[in-house]
mmCIF file of C-alpha atoms and ligand atoms in Angstrom:
data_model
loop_
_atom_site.group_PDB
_atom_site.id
_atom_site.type_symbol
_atom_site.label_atom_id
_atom_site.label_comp_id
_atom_site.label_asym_id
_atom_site.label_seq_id
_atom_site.Cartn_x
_atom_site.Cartn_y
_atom_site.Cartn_z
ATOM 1 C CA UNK A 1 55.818 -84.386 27.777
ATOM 2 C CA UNK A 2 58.592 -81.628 29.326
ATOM 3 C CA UNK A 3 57.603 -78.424 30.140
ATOM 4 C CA UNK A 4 59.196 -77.115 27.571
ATOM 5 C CA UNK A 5 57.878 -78.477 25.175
ATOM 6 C CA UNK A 6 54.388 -78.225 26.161
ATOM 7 C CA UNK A 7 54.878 -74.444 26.298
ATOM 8 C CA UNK A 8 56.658 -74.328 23.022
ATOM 9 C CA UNK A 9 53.585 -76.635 21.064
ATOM 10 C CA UNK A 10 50.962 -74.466 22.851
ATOM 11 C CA UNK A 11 52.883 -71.535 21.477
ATOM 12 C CA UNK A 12 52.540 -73.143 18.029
ATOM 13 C CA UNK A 13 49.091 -73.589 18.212
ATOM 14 C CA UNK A 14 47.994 -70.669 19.324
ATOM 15 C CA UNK A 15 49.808 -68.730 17.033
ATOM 16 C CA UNK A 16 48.176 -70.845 13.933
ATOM 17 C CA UNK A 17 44.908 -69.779 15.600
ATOM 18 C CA UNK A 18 45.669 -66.138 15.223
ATOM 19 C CA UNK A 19 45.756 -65.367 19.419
ATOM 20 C CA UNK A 20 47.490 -61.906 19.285
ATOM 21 C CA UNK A 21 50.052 -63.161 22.239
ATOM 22 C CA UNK A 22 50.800 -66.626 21.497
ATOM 23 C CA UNK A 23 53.821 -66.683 23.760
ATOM 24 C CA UNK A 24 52.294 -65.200 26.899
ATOM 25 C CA UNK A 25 49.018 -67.070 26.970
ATOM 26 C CA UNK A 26 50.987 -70.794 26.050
ATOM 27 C CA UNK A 27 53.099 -69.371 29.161
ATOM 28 C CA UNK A 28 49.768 -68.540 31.330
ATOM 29 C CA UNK A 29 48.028 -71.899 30.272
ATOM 30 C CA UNK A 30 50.625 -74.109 31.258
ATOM 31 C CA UNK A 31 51.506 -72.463 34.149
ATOM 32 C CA UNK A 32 47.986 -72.819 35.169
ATOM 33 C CA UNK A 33 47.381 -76.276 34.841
ATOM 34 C CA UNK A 34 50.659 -76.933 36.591
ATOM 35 C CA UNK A 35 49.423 -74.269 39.913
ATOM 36 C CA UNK A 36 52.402 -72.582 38.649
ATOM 37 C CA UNK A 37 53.372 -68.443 38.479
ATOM 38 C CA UNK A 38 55.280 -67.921 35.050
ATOM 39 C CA UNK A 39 57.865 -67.561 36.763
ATOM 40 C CA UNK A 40 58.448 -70.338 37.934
ATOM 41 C CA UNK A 41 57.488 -72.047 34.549
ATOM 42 C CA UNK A 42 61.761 -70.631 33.775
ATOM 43 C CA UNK A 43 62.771 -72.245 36.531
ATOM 44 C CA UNK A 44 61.113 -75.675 36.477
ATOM 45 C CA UNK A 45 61.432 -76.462 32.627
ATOM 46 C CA UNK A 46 62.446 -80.088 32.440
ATOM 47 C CA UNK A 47 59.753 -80.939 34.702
ATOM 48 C CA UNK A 48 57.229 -83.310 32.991
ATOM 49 C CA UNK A 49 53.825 -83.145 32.702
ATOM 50 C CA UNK A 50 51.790 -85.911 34.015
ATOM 51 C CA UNK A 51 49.106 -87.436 31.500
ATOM 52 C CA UNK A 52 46.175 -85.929 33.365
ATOM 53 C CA UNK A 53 48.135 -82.562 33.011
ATOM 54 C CA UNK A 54 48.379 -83.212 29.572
ATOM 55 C CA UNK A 55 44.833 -83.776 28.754
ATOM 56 C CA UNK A 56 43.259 -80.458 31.238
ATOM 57 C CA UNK A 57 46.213 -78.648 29.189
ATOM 58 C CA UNK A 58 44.542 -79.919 25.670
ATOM 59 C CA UNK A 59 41.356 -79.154 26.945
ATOM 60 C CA UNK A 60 42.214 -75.520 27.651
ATOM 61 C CA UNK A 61 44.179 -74.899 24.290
ATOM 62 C CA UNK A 62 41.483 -76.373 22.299
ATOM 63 C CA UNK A 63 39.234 -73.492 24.003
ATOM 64 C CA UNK A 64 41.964 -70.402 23.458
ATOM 65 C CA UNK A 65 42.636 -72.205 19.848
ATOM 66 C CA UNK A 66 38.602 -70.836 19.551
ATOM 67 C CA UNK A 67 39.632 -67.698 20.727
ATOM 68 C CA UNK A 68 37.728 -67.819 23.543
ATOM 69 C CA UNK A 69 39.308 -64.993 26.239
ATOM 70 C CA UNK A 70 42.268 -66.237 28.084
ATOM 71 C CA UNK A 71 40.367 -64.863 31.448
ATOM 72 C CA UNK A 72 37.768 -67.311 31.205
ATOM 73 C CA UNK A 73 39.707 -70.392 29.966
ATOM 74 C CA UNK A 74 41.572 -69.776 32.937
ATOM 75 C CA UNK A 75 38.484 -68.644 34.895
ATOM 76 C CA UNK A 76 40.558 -65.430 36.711
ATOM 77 C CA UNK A 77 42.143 -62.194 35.714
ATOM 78 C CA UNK A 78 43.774 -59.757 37.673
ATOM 79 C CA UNK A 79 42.375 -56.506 38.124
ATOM 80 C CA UNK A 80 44.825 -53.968 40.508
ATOM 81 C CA UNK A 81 45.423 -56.221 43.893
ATOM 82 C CA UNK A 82 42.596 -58.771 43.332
ATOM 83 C CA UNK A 83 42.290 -62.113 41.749
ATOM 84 C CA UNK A 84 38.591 -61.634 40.310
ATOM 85 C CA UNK A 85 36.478 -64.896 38.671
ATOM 86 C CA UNK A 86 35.625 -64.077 35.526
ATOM 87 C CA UNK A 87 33.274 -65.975 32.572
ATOM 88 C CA UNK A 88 31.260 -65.676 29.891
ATOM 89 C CA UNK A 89 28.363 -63.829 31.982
ATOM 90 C CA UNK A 90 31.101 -60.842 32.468
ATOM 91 C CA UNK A 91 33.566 -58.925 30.520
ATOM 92 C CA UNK A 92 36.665 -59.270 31.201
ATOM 93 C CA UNK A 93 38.283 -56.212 33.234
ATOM 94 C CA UNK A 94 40.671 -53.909 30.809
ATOM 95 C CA UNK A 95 43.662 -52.028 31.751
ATOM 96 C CA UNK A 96 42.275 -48.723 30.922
ATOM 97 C CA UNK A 97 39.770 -49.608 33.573
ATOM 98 C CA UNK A 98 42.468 -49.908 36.764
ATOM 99 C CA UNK A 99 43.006 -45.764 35.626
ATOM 100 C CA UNK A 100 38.936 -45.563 36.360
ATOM 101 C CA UNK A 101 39.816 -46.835 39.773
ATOM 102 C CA UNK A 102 42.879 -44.659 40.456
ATOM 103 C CA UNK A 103 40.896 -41.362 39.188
ATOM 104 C CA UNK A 104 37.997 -42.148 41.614
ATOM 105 C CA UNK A 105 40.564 -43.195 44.344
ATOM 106 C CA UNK A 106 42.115 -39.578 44.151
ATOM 107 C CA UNK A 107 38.712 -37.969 44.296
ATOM 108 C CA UNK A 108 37.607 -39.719 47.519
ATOM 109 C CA UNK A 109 40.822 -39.883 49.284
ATOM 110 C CA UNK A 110 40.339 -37.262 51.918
ATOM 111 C CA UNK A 111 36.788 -38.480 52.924
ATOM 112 C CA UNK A 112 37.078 -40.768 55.349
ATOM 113 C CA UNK A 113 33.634 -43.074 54.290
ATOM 114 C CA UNK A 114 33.032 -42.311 50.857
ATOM 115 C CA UNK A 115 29.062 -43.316 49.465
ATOM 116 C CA UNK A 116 30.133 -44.697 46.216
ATOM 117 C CA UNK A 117 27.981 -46.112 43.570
ATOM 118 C CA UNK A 118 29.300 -48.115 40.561
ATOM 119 C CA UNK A 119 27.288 -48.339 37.878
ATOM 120 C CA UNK A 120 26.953 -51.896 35.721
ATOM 121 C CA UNK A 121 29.405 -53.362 38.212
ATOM 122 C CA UNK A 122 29.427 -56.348 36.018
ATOM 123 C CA UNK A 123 32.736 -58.453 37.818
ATOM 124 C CA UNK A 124 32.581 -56.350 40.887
ATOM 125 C CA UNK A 125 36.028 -55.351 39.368
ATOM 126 C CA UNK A 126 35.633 -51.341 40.041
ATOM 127 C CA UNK A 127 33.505 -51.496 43.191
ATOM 128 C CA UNK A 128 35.664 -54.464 44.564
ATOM 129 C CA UNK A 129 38.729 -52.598 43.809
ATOM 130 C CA UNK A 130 37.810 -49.194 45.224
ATOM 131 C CA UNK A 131 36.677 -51.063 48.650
ATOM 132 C CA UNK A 132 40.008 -52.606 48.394
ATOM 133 C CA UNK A 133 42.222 -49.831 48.134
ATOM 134 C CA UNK A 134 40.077 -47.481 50.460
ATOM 135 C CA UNK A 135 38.615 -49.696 53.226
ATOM 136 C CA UNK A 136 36.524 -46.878 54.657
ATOM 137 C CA UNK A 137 34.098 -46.532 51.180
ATOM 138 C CA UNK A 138 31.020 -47.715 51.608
ATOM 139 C CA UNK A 139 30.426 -48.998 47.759
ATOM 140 C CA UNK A 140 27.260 -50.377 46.010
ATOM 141 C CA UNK A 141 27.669 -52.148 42.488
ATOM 142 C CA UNK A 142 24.432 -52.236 40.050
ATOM 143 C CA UNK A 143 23.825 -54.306 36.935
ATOM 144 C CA UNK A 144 20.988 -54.735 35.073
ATOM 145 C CA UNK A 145 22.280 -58.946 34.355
ATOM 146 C CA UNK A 146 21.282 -61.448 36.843
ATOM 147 C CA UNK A 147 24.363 -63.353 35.434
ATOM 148 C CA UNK A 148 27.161 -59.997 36.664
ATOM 149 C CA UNK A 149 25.472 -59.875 39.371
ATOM 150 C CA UNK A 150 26.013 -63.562 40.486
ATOM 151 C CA UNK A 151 29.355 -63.575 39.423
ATOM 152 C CA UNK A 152 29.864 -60.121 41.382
ATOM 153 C CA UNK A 153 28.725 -61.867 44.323
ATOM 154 C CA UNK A 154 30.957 -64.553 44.135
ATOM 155 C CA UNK A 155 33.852 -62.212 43.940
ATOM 156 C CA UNK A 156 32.439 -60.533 47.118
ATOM 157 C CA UNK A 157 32.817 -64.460 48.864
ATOM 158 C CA UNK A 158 36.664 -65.047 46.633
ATOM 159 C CA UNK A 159 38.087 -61.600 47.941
ATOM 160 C CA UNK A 160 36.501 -60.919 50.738
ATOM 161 C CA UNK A 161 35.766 -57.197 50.456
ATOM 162 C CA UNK A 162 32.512 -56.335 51.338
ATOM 163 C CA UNK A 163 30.370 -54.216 48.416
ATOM 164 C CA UNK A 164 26.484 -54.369 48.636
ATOM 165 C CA UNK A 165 25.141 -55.416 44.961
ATOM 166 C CA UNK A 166 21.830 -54.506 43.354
ATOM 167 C CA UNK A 167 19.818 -55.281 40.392
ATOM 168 C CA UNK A 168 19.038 -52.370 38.710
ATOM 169 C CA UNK A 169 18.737 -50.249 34.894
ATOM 170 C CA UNK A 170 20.393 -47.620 34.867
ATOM 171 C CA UNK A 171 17.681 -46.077 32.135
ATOM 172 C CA UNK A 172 15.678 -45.730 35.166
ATOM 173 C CA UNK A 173 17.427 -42.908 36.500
ATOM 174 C CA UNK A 174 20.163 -44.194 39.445
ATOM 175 C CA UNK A 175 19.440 -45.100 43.349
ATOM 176 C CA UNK A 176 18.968 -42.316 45.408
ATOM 177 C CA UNK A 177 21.762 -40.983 47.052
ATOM 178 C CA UNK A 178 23.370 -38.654 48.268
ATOM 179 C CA UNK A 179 26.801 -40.401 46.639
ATOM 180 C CA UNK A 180 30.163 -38.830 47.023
ATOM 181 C CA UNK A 181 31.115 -40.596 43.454
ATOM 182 C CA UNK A 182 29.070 -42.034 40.800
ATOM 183 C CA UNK A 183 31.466 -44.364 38.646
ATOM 184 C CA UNK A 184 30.708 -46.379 35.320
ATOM 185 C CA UNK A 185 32.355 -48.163 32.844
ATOM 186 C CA UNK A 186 29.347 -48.271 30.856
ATOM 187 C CA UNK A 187 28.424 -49.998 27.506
ATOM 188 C CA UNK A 188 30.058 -47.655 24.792
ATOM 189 C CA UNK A 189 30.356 -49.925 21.612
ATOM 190 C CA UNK A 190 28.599 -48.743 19.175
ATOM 191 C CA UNK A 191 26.372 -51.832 17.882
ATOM 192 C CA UNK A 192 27.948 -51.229 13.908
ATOM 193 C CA UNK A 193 31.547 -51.277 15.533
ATOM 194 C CA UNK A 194 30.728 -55.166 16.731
ATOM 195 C CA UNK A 195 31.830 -56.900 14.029
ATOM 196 C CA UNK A 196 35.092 -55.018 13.461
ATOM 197 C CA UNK A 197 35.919 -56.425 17.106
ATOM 198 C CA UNK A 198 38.527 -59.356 17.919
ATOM 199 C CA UNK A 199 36.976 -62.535 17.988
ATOM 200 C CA UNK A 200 37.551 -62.972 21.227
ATOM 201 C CA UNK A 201 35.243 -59.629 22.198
ATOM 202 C CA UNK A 202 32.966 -60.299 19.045
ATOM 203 C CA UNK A 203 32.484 -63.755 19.487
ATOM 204 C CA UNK A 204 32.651 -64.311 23.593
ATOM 205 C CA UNK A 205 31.928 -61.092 25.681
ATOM 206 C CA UNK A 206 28.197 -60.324 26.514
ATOM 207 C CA UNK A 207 26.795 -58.324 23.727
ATOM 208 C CA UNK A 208 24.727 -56.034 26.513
ATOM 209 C CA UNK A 209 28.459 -55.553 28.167
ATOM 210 C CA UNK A 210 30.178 -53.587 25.159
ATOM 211 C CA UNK A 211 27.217 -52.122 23.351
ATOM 212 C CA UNK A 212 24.810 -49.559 24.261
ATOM 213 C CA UNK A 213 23.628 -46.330 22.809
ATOM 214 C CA UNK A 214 23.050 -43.932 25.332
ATOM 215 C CA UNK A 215 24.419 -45.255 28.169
ATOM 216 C CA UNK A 216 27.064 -43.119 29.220
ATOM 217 C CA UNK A 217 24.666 -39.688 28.894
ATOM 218 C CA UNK A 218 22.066 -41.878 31.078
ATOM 219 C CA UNK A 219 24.480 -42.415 33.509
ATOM 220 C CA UNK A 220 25.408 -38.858 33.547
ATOM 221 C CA UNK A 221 22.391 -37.415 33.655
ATOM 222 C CA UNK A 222 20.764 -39.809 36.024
ATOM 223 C CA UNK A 223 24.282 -38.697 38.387
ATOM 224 C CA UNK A 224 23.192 -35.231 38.533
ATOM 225 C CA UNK A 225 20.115 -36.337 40.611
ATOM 226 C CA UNK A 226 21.907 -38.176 42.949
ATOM 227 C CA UNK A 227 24.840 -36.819 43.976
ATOM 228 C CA UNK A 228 25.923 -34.981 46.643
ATOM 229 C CA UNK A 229 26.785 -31.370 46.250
ATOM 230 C CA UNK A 230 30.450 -31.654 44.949
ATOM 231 C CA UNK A 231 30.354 -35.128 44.401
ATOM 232 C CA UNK A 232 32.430 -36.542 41.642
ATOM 233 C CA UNK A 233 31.437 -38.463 38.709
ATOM 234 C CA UNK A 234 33.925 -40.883 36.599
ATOM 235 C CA UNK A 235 33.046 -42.307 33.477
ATOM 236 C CA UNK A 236 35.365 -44.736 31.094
ATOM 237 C CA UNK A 237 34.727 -43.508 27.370
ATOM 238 C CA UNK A 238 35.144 -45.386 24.336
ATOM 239 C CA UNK A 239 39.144 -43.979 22.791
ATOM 240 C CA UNK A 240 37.725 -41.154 19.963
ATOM 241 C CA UNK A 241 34.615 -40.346 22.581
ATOM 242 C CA UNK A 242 36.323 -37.913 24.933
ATOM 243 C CA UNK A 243 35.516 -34.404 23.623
ATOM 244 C CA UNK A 244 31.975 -35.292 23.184
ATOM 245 C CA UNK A 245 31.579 -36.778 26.666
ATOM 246 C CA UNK A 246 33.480 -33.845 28.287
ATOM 247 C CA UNK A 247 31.366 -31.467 26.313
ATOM 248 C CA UNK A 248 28.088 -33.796 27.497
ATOM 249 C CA UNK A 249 29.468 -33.214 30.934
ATOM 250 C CA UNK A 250 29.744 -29.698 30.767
ATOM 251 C CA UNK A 251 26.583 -29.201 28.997
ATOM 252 C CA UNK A 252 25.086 -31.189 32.146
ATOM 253 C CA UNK A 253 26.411 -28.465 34.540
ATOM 254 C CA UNK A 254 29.595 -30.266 36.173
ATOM 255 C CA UNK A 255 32.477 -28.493 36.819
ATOM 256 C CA UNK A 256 36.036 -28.878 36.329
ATOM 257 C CA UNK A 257 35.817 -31.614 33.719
ATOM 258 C CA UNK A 258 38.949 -33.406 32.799
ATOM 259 C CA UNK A 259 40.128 -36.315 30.813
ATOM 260 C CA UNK A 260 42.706 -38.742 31.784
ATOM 261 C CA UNK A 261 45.053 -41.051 29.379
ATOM 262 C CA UNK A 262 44.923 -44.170 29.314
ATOM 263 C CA UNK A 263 48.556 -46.227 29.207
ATOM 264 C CA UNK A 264 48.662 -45.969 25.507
ATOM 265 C CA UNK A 265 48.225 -41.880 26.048
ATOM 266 C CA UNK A 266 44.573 -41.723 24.679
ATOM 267 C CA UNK A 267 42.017 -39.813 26.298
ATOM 268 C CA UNK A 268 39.812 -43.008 28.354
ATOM 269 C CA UNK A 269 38.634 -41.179 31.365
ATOM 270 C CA UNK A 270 36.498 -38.225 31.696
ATOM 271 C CA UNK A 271 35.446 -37.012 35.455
ATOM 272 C CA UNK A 272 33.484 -33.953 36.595
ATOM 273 C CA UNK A 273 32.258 -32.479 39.794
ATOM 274 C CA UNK A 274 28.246 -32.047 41.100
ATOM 275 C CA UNK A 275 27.990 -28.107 41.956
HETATM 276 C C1 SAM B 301 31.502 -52.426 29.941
HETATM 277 S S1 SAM B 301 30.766 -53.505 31.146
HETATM 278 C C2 SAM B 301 31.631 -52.983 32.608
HETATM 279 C C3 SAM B 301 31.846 -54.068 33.611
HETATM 280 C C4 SAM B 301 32.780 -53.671 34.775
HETATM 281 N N1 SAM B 301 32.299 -52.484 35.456
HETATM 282 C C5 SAM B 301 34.176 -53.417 34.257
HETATM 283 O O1 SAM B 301 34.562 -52.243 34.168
HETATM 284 O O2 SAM B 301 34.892 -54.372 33.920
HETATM 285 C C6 SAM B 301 29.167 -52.771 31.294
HETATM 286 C C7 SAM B 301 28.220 -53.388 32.321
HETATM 287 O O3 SAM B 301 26.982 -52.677 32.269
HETATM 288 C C8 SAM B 301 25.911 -53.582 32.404
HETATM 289 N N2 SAM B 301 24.717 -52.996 31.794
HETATM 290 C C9 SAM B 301 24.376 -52.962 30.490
HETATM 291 N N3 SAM B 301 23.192 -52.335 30.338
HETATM 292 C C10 SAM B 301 22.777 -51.952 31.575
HETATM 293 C C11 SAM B 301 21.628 -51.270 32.068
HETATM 294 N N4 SAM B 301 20.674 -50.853 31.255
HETATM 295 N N5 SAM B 301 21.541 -51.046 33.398
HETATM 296 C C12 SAM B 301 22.515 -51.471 34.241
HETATM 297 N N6 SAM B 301 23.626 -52.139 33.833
HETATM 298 C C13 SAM B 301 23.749 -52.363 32.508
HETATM 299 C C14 SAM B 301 26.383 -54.834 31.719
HETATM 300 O O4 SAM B 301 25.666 -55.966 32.178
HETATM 301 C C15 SAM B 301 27.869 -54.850 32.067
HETATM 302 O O5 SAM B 301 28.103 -55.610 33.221
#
């Protein structure tokens, strides 16, 4: 079978199955099981696939065609300058999350060795990322799932940036300090929202990963203990939660508490400072 055509039947398929993006993930899968970038997929488009190409690409369309996530039928997504693993022990890392990472890279730009704590690291994607992008941070990742953690630390050995990882539960209160920034993307979904999710969210993500009550006022309480005196704490909200968090947050005693849109210009990311 041509490239082409593969693309164009994936497409089909896909599309039947109700994926949101038919054309972009046929393009993604394909290019995949070919060690391809898309674009090169343009370029290349008479090129035939062999028949073992042909049956790792039915095996990998039969598993989107279930909606499973694109990110772990392909077993990677991108997440700012790093190519994490991802699978069904994680979520997969959002957009709105690479703003997370740029608000907590502006608030520990001018220190030199930032003591940064990331709170249910789950991928490594924000602690990985901020260690990336500011090589002096000294960054520690937490999850309360054996299975994030693991896959954290294999993203630790694929990238090669250097995070220390800990079990932990963050209804405990959080590891002592003192931390110039306290970041989470904690669980926000409220349990009765879960079936009103995609399938692929619904049906794949872990459950403990996208719902939690009381998460995100743990984590901001628990921050107050821990970190140092104008510290910074980050927190990704679910898209109608920022008033209350930023009122949660100023109830708490931070100051200077701001929200920051996400790409689609809602309100995703809600910092403070420790007085
Ligand atoms: C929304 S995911 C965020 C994952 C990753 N930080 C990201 O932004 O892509 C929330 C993470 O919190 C972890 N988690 C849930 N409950 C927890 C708890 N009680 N203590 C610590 N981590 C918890 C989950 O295992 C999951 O990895």
């Amino acid at each position: 079978m041509k490239l082409r055509r593969a693309v164009a039947e994936t497409r089909q398929r896909l599309e039947a199955a109700g994926c949101e993006s038919p054309e972009v993930d046929a393009e993604i899968l394909v290019a995949h099981v070919l060690g391809l970038t898309r674009s090169e997929l343009a370029l290349d488009s008479s090129r035939k696939l062999s028949k073992t190409e042909e049956r790792t690409l039915e095996d990998l369309v039969a598993r989107r065609e279930s909606r499973e996530p694109l990110a772990y039928v392909i077993g990677e997504w991108g997440f700012r300058q790093l190519l994490l693993h991802v699978d069904a022990r994680v979520l997969v890392p959002r957009p709105e999350t690479e703003i997370v990472v740029e608000r907590c890279l502006a608030r520990i730009g001018t220190v030199a060795e930032p003591r940064v704590l990331d709170v249910g690291t789950g991928s490594g994607a924000i602690a990985l990322a901020i260690a990336d992008e500011h090589p002096g941070a000294r960054v520690t990742g937490v999850d309360a799932s054996s299975g994030a953690l693991e896959v954290a630390g294999g993203n630790v050995v694929r990238t090669g940036v250097a995070i220390e990882l800990r079990a932990w539960d963050l209804f405990t209160g959080l590891p002592d300090g003192p931390w110039d920034l306290v970041v989470s993307n904690p669980p926000y979904v409220l349990p009765e929202e879960l079936e009103t999710l995609a399938p692929e969210v619904r049906d794949w993500e872990p459950r403990e990963a996208l719902a939690g009550v009381g998460a995100t006022e743990a984590v901001a309480r628990g921050a107050r203990d821990v970190l140092a005196d104008r510290g910074a704490l980050v927190l990704e909200v679910a898209a109608d939660d920022a008033s209350r968090v930023t009122t949660l947050l100023d109830t708490l005693g931070y100051l200077d508490v701001i929200a920051t849109k996400d790409l689609t210009g809602r309100d995703r990311v809600v910092e403070g400072t420790s007085p």
